[in-house]
Amino acid sequence: MFDRIAILDWSAAGTPKTGKDSIWLAVADASGVRSENIPTRMQAEQRLMALMAEGDRLLIGVDFSLSLPAAALDRLGMDAFGLWQHLAAHHSDTDKNASNYREIAADLNQRLEGEGPFWGNGTKADIPHLPRTKPASTLPEWRACEEVARANGLTPKSCWQLAGAGSVGAQSLTGMPMIHRLREDGATVWPFDPISRVTVAEVYPSIFSAEVRAHLTRHPGMVPDQAQVEMLAQALWAINAGGSLPPPFDVEPSQEGHILGLNHEVALRAAVPTQTLPPRLRNDCFAMPQGVNWVPVDAALTKLKDALHPIKATQTIQSHQAQGRILAADAVARRSNPPRPNSAVDGYGFAHAATGEGPQKLPLVQGRAAAGQPFAGFVPQGAAVRILTGAILPDGVDTVVLEEDCALDGASVIFDGPVKPRANTRKAGEDVEAGQTAIRAGHILRAPDIALLSALGIAEVQVYQPLRVGVLSTGDEIIARPDMDALPYQIFDANRPMLLSLLNGWGYLPIDLGHCKDDPKLIVRTLNKADVDVILTSGGASAGDEDHVSHLLRTKGTLSSWRIALKPGRPLALAMWDGTPVFGLPGNPVAALVCALVFARPALSLMAGSGWAEPVGFTVPAAFEKRKKAGRREYLRARLNDQGMAEVFKSEGSGRISGLSWADGLVELPDEAAEITHGTPVKYIPYAMLGLR
Ligand code: AMP
Ligand code: MG
């Protein structure tokens, strides 16, 4: 149990360095997490010494390997303590980060095998006994813990490699001398020593690579190294806060050392705080230069896209409950699919090497291989085994022949050669390999995605919390519900139920904010108490006398009226209301729907975490005639006739709700002038492509 967790991302840089691939130190404790970027190794060491001196129980996690493969230690005649001492005695470093680690490696090479196993020289000058490229070596590449990491789908780098992207050898050679000095100062090193007030351990921050990627989409200014150390410090802090020493510490001491958290990746990843709230939208994010000109639709969309970003925090949930949710971190395969090579058909399996051209007759071994019932024995070369679809290929089998292509004579199977090597088999991981990204952050999870997550052993996923979208109707003439009485001058609210159902189909949490008369006080009260992420209003969005919504947003919020060159549509009021974005849609139901589909849909998708949603349409011949002037884009209520041509609703009146219901999609006519006659290709966007269900 520790009071503080410090995580150090080390660097072997040859000059003082900040930013990416430099030294980062994060410290987590009960008050939260702080991180700093430290330009030199000497300064970092002083910083650690200072932390140690503060008297708290401190865990220092370092991201370089604290030892070498056991065979190398044996050959050097040292244990890990001896290695650290040796390195501390020979390593020199300066306040300008000038380290002699390459000479140290060359010297170790001579003690080990002459021209290796250390390799990689990032300098121009040759260094005797330090090969530039990977030499043949009799020493193992990996320590036992790194073998485990590899089996778990992580990608450790070899301690022997000193140069090249992501190499850790140099970090280890420059870091281990410091470990010796920290130990002289009273620290112990897990799992070599017992745990003490100050304990150093090797850690592997890259287990959070998926979380880091997701985090960076929300914090574009952050350096990955920084996000990584902060996450690991926080996760270890969360696990440690239980009181007793958490399970990741429970390993057998060995001279090769161990990586803290290995085999506990799921628990660690689940412990990363997901409540780091994304930055709020800027209050002026909807500002649009106000001019007389109408803004083209594409310009307005580009402006919106640039202004918005994901605004929801994330959470971890079980994969099988993730339907419709938006993945906030890449889902990485924990297991290959298929996990082992298996048979794609029912038939007979054998070693290809024993077969040739012409008729083949292979004696059958006793027993069979079936899915879930592996064949226990070995199939000798020249023999065959009965095998069923999905069965793991038994030892000795690499090829399967289809049962329909075989004859049986009781003891043997007979078929015509040649058979292709590995015919009718599936390679392990041929679909997805362990460690591969299976589904990218931002994807909306559907049934097939859930199948994939399950197949790959991904039991939990990090998703965005659902976007809460409030819907408010305004207008003195509006009657809230169709089961209420309406006077002749009153109309039933059509927009609110339409928008709520639209939001539901898009996968957001629709929140009914009801209907308000055109009374500013009422509208203010409703907007203020709405507990939502985004608000859609309809009605009162123009600049007329009765247009209270736009008036209100102008005086009390940060309104930007967007005069968009769009039919139907026109007034679109975009505003920030006390930090909440408001989309003021027109009152006409047809215009309200078109504006919601064209503007709100991609914008909400971006804010919810699934990225800007471009509508997908296709080109079909027109079954109508129309002449249109240049200057604004038009959307027509349309559907396909039985010849696959787009026909449009008989009226373009923007109050004609029946046309919305009649249609199955929209025809989009370009901003430019157009002369459409029977058969002219037009762009048709089905409702389904706009998320209408
Ligand atoms: P406004 O944008 O408030 O000027 O409204 C334009 C037209 O849309 C008027 O004819 C309104 O009566 C109508 N309208 C406004 N809100 C709704 C609504 N929620 N449902 C149906 N029609 C509406
Ligand atoms: Mg109105």
Coordinates of C-alpha atoms in Angstrom, one line a residue, residues 403-668:
E403 CA -15.2 -36.3 -47.4
E404 CA -17.2 -36.0 -50.6
D405 CA -13.9 -36.5 -52.5
C406 CA -13.0 -39.7 -50.6
A407 CA -13.8 -43.4 -50.7
L408 CA -13.3 -45.6 -47.6
D409 CA -12.3 -49.3 -47.6
G410 CA -12.8 -49.8 -43.9
A411 CA -9.2 -49.3 -42.7
S412 CA -8.0 -46.6 -45.2
V413 CA -9.2 -43.5 -46.9
I414 CA -8.7 -43.2 -50.7
F415 CA -8.7 -40.1 -52.8
D416 CA -7.1 -38.6 -55.9
G417 CA -3.9 -36.5 -55.6
P418 CA -2.5 -34.1 -55.9
V419 CA -4.1 -32.2 -53.0
K420 CA -2.9 -28.6 -52.3
P421 CA -0.8 -28.2 -49.2
R422 CA -3.0 -26.9 -46.3
A423 CA -6.2 -27.5 -48.3
N424 CA -9.5 -27.1 -46.4
T425 CA -7.7 -25.8 -43.3
R426 CA -7.8 -22.4 -41.5
K427 CA -4.6 -20.9 -40.2
A428 CA -4.5 -19.7 -36.6
G429 CA -5.2 -16.0 -36.5
E430 CA -6.1 -16.0 -40.2
D431 CA -9.1 -13.8 -39.4
V432 CA -7.7 -11.7 -36.6
E433 CA -4.5 -12.2 -34.7
A434 CA -4.1 -11.5 -31.0
G435 CA -2.9 -8.0 -30.4
Q436 CA -4.4 -6.6 -33.6
T437 CA -6.9 -3.8 -33.5
A438 CA -10.2 -5.4 -34.3
I439 CA -12.5 -2.4 -34.2
R440 CA -11.4 1.2 -34.2
A441 CA -12.6 3.9 -31.7
G442 CA -15.6 5.8 -33.0
H443 CA -17.3 2.8 -34.5
I444 CA -21.0 2.3 -33.5
L445 CA -21.3 -1.3 -32.3
R446 CA -23.8 -3.5 -34.1
A447 CA -24.6 -7.2 -33.8
P448 CA -21.7 -8.4 -36.0
D449 CA -19.3 -6.3 -34.0
I450 CA -20.4 -7.9 -30.8
A451 CA -19.8 -11.3 -32.4
L452 CA -16.3 -10.2 -33.3
L453 CA -15.6 -8.8 -29.8
S454 CA -16.8 -12.1 -28.2
A455 CA -14.8 -14.3 -30.6
L456 CA -11.6 -12.3 -29.8
G457 CA -12.1 -12.6 -26.1
I458 CA -12.8 -8.9 -25.6
A459 CA -15.2 -9.1 -22.7
E460 CA -15.3 -5.3 -22.0
V461 CA -15.1 -2.3 -24.1
Q462 CA -14.6 1.4 -23.5
V463 CA -17.5 3.4 -24.9
Y464 CA -18.7 7.0 -24.8
Q465 CA -21.5 7.7 -22.4
P466 CA -24.7 8.3 -24.4
L467 CA -25.3 11.8 -25.7
R468 CA -28.3 13.3 -24.0
V469 CA -30.3 15.5 -26.4
G470 CA -33.2 17.7 -25.3
V471 CA -36.0 18.6 -27.6
L472 CA -38.1 21.7 -27.1
S473 CA -41.0 23.0 -29.2
T474 CA -42.0 26.7 -29.2
G475 CA -44.9 28.6 -30.5
D476 CA -48.1 30.1 -29.1
E477 CA -50.2 28.1 -31.6
I478 CA -48.7 24.7 -30.6
I479 CA -50.6 22.1 -28.6
A480 CA -48.3 19.8 -26.8
R481 CA -50.1 16.4 -27.4
P482 CA -52.5 15.1 -30.0
D483 CA -54.8 13.7 -27.4
M484 CA -55.5 17.3 -26.1
D485 CA -58.3 19.6 -27.3
A486 CA -57.3 22.1 -30.0
L487 CA -59.0 25.3 -31.0
P488 CA -59.2 26.1 -34.7
Y489 CA -56.1 28.4 -34.6
Q490 CA -54.1 25.8 -32.8
I491 CA -52.0 23.0 -34.2
F492 CA -50.6 19.8 -32.7
D493 CA -46.9 19.6 -32.1
A494 CA -45.4 17.5 -34.9
N495 CA -41.7 18.5 -34.5
R496 CA -41.1 17.4 -31.0
P497 CA -42.3 13.8 -31.4
M498 CA -40.5 13.6 -34.8
L499 CA -37.2 14.9 -33.4
L500 CA -37.4 12.7 -30.3
S501 CA -38.0 9.6 -32.4
L502 CA -35.2 10.6 -34.8
L503 CA -32.8 10.9 -31.9
N504 CA -33.8 7.5 -30.6
G505 CA -33.1 6.0 -34.0
W506 CA -29.7 7.7 -34.0
G507 CA -28.8 6.0 -30.7
Y508 CA -28.8 9.0 -28.4
L509 CA -30.8 9.6 -25.3
P510 CA -33.8 11.7 -26.3
I511 CA -35.0 14.0 -23.5
D512 CA -38.4 15.6 -23.9
L513 CA -38.2 19.2 -22.8
G514 CA -41.9 19.8 -23.7
H515 CA -43.4 22.7 -25.4
C516 CA -43.2 26.4 -24.4
K517 CA -45.4 29.3 -25.5
D518 CA -43.5 32.2 -27.1
D519 CA -42.7 33.6 -23.7
P520 CA -39.1 34.4 -23.1
K521 CA -39.3 33.7 -19.3
L522 CA -40.7 30.3 -19.9
I523 CA -38.2 29.4 -22.5
V524 CA -35.3 30.6 -20.3
R525 CA -36.5 28.6 -17.4
T526 CA -36.8 25.5 -19.6
L527 CA -33.4 25.9 -21.1
N528 CA -31.8 26.5 -17.7
K529 CA -33.2 23.4 -16.0
A530 CA -32.5 21.0 -19.0
D531 CA -30.0 18.4 -17.9
V532 CA -28.7 17.6 -21.3
D533 CA -25.6 17.8 -23.6
V534 CA -27.3 19.3 -26.6
I535 CA -30.6 21.0 -27.2
L536 CA -32.8 21.0 -30.3
T537 CA -35.5 23.6 -30.5
S538 CA -38.0 24.2 -33.3
G539 CA -39.9 27.3 -34.2
G540 CA -39.1 30.9 -33.6
A541 CA -35.7 30.7 -35.2
S542 CA -36.0 33.5 -37.8
A543 CA -35.4 37.1 -37.0
G544 CA -39.1 38.1 -37.0
D545 CA -41.1 39.8 -34.1
E546 CA -42.4 36.6 -32.8
D547 CA -39.2 34.7 -33.1
H548 CA -38.4 34.5 -29.4
V549 CA -35.9 31.7 -29.5
S550 CA -33.5 33.6 -31.7
H551 CA -34.2 36.8 -29.8
L552 CA -33.5 35.1 -26.5
L553 CA -30.4 33.3 -27.7
R554 CA -29.1 36.5 -29.1
T555 CA -29.5 38.4 -25.8
K556 CA -28.8 35.7 -23.2
G557 CA -26.8 33.1 -25.1
T558 CA -24.2 33.3 -27.8
L559 CA -26.3 33.2 -30.9
S560 CA -25.1 33.0 -34.4
S561 CA -27.9 33.1 -36.9
W562 CA -26.8 31.1 -39.9
R563 CA -28.4 32.2 -43.1
I564 CA -28.0 29.0 -45.0
A565 CA -28.5 28.8 -48.8
L566 CA -30.8 25.8 -48.3
K567 CA -34.4 24.9 -49.3
P568 CA -36.3 24.0 -47.2
G569 CA -34.6 25.5 -44.2
R570 CA -33.1 28.9 -44.2
P571 CA -32.9 30.1 -40.6
L572 CA -30.8 27.9 -38.5
A573 CA -29.9 29.4 -35.1
L574 CA -26.8 28.0 -33.5
A575 CA -26.0 29.1 -30.0
M576 CA -24.2 28.2 -26.8
W577 CA -26.6 28.3 -23.8
D578 CA -24.5 28.3 -20.6
G579 CA -22.1 25.9 -22.2
T580 CA -24.7 23.7 -24.0
P581 CA -25.0 23.9 -27.7
V582 CA -28.4 24.7 -29.0
F583 CA -29.6 24.0 -32.6
G584 CA -32.5 26.3 -33.3
L585 CA -34.4 24.5 -36.1
P586 CA -37.1 26.1 -38.2
G587 CA -40.7 25.6 -37.2
N588 CA -41.9 24.1 -40.4
P589 CA -41.8 20.4 -40.0
V590 CA -40.3 19.7 -43.4
A591 CA -37.6 22.3 -42.9
A592 CA -37.1 21.1 -39.3
L593 CA -36.5 17.6 -40.5
V594 CA -34.2 18.6 -43.4
C595 CA -32.1 20.8 -41.1
A596 CA -32.0 18.1 -38.5
L597 CA -30.8 15.6 -41.1
V598 CA -28.3 17.9 -42.8
F599 CA -26.8 19.7 -39.8
A600 CA -27.8 18.1 -36.5
R601 CA -27.1 14.6 -37.6
P602 CA -23.4 14.9 -38.4
A603 CA -22.8 17.4 -35.6
L604 CA -24.4 15.1 -33.0
S605 CA -22.4 12.2 -34.3
L606 CA -19.2 14.2 -33.9
M607 CA -20.1 15.3 -30.3
A608 CA -21.2 11.8 -29.4
G609 CA -17.8 10.3 -30.4
S610 CA -18.5 8.6 -33.7
G611 CA -17.1 11.2 -35.9
W612 CA -18.7 13.4 -38.5
A613 CA -21.4 11.4 -40.3
E614 CA -21.4 12.1 -44.1
P615 CA -24.7 11.0 -45.6
V616 CA -24.2 8.3 -48.2
G617 CA -26.4 8.6 -51.3
F618 CA -26.4 7.2 -54.8
T619 CA -27.1 8.4 -58.2
V620 CA -30.4 7.4 -59.9
P621 CA -32.3 8.7 -62.9
A622 CA -35.0 11.3 -62.1
A623 CA -38.6 10.4 -62.7
F624 CA -39.5 14.1 -62.5
E625 CA -38.8 17.4 -64.2
K626 CA -37.6 20.5 -62.5
R627 CA -35.7 23.7 -63.3
K628 CA -33.7 25.2 -60.4
K629 CA -31.7 28.5 -60.2
A630 CA -28.2 28.8 -58.9
G631 CA -27.6 29.9 -55.3
R632 CA -29.0 27.4 -52.9
R633 CA -29.1 23.7 -52.3
E634 CA -32.4 21.9 -52.4
Y635 CA -33.7 18.8 -50.8
L636 CA -36.9 17.2 -52.2
R637 CA -39.0 14.5 -50.6
A638 CA -38.4 11.5 -52.8
R639 CA -38.7 7.8 -53.2
L640 CA -37.7 5.2 -55.8
N641 CA -40.4 4.0 -58.2
D642 CA -40.5 0.4 -59.4
Q643 CA -38.0 1.2 -62.2
G644 CA -35.5 2.4 -59.6
M645 CA -36.0 6.1 -60.6
A646 CA -36.5 8.9 -58.1
E647 CA -39.9 10.4 -58.0
V648 CA -40.7 13.4 -55.9
F649 CA -43.7 14.5 -53.8
K650 CA -46.3 16.4 -55.7
S651 CA -45.8 19.5 -53.7
E652 CA -42.8 21.3 -52.4
G653 CA -44.8 23.2 -49.7
S654 CA -42.8 23.1 -46.5
G655 CA -45.9 22.6 -44.3
R656 CA -46.8 19.4 -46.2
I657 CA -45.9 16.8 -43.5
S658 CA -47.7 14.1 -45.5
G659 CA -44.9 14.3 -48.1
L660 CA -42.3 13.6 -45.5
S661 CA -44.2 10.4 -44.6
W662 CA -44.8 9.5 -48.3
A663 CA -41.1 9.7 -49.0
D664 CA -38.4 7.1 -48.4
G665 CA -35.5 9.6 -48.8
L666 CA -34.4 12.9 -50.2
V667 CA -33.2 14.0 -53.5
E668 CA -30.3 16.4 -53.2

